[in-house]
Short mmCIF file of C-alpha atoms in Angstrom, two decimals:
data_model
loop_
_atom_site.label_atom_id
_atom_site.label_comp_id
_atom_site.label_asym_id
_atom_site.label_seq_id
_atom_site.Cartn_x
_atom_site.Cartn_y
_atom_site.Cartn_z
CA UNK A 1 -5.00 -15.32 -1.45
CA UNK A 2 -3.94 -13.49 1.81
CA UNK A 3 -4.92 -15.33 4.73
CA UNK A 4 -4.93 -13.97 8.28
CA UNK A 5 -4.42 -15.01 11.42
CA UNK A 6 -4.56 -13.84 15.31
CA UNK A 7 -3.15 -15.97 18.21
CA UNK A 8 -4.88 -16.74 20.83
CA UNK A 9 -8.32 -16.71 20.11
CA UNK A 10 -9.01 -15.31 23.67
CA UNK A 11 -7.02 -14.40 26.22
CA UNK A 12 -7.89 -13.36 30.29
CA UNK A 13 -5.18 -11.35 31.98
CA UNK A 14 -5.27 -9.58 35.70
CA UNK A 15 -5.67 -5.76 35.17
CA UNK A 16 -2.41 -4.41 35.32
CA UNK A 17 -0.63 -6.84 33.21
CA UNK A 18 1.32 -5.84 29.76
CA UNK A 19 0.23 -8.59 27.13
CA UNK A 20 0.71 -9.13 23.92
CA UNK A 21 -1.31 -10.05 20.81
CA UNK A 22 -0.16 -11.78 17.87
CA UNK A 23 -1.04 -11.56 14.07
CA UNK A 24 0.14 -13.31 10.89
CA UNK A 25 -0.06 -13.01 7.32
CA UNK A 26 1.01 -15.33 4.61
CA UNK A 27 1.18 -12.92 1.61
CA UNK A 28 4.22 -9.98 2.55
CA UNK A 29 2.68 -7.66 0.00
CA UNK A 30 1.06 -5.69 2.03
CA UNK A 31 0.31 -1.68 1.70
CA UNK A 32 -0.34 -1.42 5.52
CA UNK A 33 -1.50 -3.22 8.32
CA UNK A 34 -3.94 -2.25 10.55
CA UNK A 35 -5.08 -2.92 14.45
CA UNK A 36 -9.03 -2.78 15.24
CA UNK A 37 -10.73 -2.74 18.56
CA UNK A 38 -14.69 -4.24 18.72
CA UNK A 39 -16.99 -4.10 21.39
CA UNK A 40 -19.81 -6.58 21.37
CA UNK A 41 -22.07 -5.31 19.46
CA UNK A 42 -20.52 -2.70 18.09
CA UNK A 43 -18.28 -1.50 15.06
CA UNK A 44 -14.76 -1.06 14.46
CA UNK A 45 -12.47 1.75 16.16
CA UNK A 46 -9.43 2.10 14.18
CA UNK A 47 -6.31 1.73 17.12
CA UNK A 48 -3.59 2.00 15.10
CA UNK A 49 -2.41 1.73 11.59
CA UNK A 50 1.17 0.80 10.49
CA UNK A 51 2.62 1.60 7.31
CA UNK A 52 4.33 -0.89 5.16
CA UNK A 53 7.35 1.21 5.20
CA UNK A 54 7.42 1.49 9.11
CA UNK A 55 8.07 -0.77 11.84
CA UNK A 56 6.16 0.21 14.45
CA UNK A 57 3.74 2.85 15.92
CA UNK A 58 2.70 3.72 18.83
CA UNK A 59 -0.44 5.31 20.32
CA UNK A 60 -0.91 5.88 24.43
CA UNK A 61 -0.48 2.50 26.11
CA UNK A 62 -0.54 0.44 22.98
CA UNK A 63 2.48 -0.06 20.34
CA UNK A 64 1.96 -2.03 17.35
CA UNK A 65 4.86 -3.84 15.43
CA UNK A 66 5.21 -5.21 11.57
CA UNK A 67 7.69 -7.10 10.14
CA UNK A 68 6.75 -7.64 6.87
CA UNK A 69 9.58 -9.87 5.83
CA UNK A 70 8.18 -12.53 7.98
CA UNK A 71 4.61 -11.93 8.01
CA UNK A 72 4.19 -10.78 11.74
CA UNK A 73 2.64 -8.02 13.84
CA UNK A 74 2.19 -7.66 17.52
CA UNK A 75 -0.02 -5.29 19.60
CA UNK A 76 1.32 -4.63 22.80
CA UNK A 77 -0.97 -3.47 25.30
CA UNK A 78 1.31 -1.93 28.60
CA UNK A 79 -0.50 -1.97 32.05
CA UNK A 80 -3.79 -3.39 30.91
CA UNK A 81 -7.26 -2.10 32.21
CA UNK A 82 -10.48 -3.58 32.33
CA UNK A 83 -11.81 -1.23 30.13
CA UNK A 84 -9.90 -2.76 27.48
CA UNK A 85 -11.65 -6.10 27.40
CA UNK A 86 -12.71 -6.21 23.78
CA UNK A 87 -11.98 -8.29 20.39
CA UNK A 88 -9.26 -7.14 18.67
CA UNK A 89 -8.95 -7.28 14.89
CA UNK A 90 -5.79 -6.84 12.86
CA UNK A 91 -6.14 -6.15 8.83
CA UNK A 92 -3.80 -6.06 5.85
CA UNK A 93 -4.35 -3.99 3.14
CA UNK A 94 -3.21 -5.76 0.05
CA UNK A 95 -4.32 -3.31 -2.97
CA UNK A 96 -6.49 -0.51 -3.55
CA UNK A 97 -9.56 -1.77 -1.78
CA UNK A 98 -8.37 -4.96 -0.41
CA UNK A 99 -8.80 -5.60 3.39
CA UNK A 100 -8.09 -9.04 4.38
CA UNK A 101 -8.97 -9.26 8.50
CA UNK A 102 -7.83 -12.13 11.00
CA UNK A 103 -10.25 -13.76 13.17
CA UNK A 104 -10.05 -11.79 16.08
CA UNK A 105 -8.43 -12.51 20.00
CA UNK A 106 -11.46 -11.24 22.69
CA UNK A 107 -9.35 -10.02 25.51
CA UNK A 108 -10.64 -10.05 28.92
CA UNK A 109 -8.84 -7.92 31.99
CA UNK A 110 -10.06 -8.74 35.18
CA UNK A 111 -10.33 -6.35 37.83
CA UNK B 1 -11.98 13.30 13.13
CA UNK B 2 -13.28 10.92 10.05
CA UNK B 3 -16.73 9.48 10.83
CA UNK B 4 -18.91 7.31 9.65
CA UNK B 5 -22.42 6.47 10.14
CA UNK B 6 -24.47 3.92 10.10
CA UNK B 7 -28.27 3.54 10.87
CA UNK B 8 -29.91 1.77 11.99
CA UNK B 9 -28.09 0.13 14.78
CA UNK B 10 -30.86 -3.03 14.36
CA UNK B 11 -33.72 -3.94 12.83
CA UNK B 12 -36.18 -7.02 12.84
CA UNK B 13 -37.94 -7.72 10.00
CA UNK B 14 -40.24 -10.40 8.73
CA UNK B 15 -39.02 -12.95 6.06
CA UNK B 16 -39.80 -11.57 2.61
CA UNK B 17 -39.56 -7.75 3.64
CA UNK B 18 -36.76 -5.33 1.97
CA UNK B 19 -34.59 -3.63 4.95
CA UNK B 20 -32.12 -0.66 4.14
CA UNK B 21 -29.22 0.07 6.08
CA UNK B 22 -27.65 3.78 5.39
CA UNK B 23 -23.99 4.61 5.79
CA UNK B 24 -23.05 8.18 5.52
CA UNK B 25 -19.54 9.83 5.53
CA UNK B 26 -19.97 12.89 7.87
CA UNK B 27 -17.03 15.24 7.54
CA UNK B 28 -15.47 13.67 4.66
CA UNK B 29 -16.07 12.72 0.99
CA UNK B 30 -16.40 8.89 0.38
CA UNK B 31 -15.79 7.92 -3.21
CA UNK B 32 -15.67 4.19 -2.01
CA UNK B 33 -17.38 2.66 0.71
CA UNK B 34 -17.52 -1.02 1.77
CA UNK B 35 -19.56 -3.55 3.04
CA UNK B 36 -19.05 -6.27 5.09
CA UNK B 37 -20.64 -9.14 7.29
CA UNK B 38 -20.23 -10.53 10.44
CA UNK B 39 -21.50 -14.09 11.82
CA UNK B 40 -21.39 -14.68 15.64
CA UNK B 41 -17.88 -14.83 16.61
CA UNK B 42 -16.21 -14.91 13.11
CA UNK B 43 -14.41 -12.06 11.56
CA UNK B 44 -15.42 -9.29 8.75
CA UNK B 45 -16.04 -10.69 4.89
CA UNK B 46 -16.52 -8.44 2.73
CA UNK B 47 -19.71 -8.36 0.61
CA UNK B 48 -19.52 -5.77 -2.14
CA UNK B 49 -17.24 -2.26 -2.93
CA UNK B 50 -19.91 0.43 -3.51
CA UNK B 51 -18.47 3.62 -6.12
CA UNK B 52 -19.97 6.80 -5.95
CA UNK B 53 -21.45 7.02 -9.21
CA UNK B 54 -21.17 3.42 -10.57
CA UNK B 55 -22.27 -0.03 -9.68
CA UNK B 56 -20.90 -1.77 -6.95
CA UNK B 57 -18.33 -4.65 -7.21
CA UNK B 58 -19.65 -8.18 -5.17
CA UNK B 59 -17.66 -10.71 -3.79
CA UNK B 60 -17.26 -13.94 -5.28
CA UNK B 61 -20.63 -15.50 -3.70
CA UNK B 62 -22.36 -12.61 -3.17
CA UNK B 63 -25.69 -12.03 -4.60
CA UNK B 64 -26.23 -8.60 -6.37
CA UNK B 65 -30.10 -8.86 -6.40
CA UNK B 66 -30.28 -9.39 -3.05
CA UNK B 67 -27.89 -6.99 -1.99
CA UNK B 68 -29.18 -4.07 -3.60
CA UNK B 69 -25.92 -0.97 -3.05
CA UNK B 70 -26.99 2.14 -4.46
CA UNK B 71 -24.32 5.06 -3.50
CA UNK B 72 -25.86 8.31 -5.20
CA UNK B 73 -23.62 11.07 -3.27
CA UNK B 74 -20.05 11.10 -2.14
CA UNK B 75 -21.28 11.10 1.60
CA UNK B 76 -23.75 7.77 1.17
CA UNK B 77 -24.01 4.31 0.66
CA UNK B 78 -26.91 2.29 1.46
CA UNK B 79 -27.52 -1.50 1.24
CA UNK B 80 -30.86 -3.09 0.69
CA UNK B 81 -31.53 -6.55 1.68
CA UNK B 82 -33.96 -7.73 -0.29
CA UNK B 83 -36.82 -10.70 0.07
CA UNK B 84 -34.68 -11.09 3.52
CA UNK B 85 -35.33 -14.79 4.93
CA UNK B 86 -33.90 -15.77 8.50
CA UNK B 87 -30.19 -16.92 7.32
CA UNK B 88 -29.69 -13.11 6.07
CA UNK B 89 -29.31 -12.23 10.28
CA UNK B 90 -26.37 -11.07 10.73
CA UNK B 91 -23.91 -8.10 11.74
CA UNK B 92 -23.35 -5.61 8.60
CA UNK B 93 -21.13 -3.22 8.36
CA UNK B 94 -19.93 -0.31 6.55
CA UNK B 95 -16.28 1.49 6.02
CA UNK B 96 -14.72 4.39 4.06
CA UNK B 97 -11.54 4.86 3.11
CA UNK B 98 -10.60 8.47 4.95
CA UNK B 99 -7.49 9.45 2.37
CA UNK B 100 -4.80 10.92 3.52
CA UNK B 101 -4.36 13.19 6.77
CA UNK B 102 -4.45 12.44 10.43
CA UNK B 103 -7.04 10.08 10.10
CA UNK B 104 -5.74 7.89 7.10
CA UNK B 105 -6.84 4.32 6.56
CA UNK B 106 -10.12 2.85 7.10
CA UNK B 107 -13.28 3.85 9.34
CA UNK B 108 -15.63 1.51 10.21
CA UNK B 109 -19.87 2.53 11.14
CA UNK B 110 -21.06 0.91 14.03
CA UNK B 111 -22.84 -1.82 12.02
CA UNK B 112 -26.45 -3.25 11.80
CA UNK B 113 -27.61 -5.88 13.51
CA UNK B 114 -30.39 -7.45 11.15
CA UNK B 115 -32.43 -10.05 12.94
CA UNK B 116 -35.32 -12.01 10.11
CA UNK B 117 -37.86 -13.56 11.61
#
């Protein structure tokens, strides 16, 4: 069974740093892998999604790497704002309707 | 771009009342929806995989009579928690899959925050 996993678990930066935050997957069969941002309270926002074909994509301030050989991804968030203080959630998609999803790292940028 | 959503945003019930939470795909068509739950600082399980059309598939551990997923149209899914009794509190939410297009992969409602009292 896939099993996910995000490192850290939280993580407080000064705004204005670049950081970056880690994922892991034990099963390389993956159709895609995708990067979630959650407010408290509040549902998913899709951030970016990265085909299992590609090795990275990138969206505004934040780029998001696979290697799927090893198991890895990384969201890299450049020049960090507080406004970004959130949990963020990476998935795999393993089959048809299969979404495995890590635990989560809460990020918190202080001002 | 692909929407969904989800209402309502909470609800508080008494133990042994019925709650439904509705998930609606607004500018696309939803064959499959999902639906998942969320404790306090854990991540997404999913529950069940409703199909437009045909009963829903559970998770192992799941209970189909108390999760009652009906999704009649190809733009709604709802879940019915049934005889609901204070563990049931939790975070639910709902996805589609949006297909292909600019908005491929997965969209996520803003979830339900059921509190049983």
């Amino acid at each position: 069974k896939q099993e996910v996993t995000q490192i850290p678990a939280a993580l407080s930066v000064p705004e204005g740093e670049n950081l970056v935050l880690n994922c892991s997957f034990t099963d390389s069969a993956i159709y895609n892998l995708q990067w979630f941002r959650q407010d408290p309270g509040k549902g998913l926002t899709s951030l970016l999604l990265i085909q299992s074909s590609q090795r990275e994509q990138t969206s505004g301030r934040l780029n998001a790497s696979l290697d799927k050989s090893s198991g890895r991804s990384t969201l890299y968030i450049a020049a960090s704002q507080p406004g970004d203080s959130a949990t963020y959630l990476c998935a795999v998609q393993t089959g048809a309707n299969n979404l495995f999803f890590g635990t989560g790292t809460r990020l918190t940028v202080i001002p | 771009g692909a929407v969904v959503s989800q209402h309502p945003s909470r609800v508080i019930c008494k133990s042994g009342t019925s709650v439904k939470i509705e998930c609606r795909s607004l500018d696309f068509q939803a064959t499959t929806m999902f639906w998942y739950r969320q404790f306090p600082k854990q991540s997404l399980m999913l529950m069940a995989t409703s199909n437009e059309g045909s009963k829903a598939t559970y998770e192992q551990g799941v209970e189909k009579d108390k999760f009652l997923i009906n999704h009649a149209s190809l733009t709604l899914s709802t879940l019915t928690v049934t005889s609901a009794h204070p563990e049931d509190s939790s975070f639910y939410i709902c996805s589609a899959w949006t297909g292909a297009g600019p908005n491929y992969g997965y969209t996520f409602g803003s979830g339900t925050r059921l509190t049983v009292v």
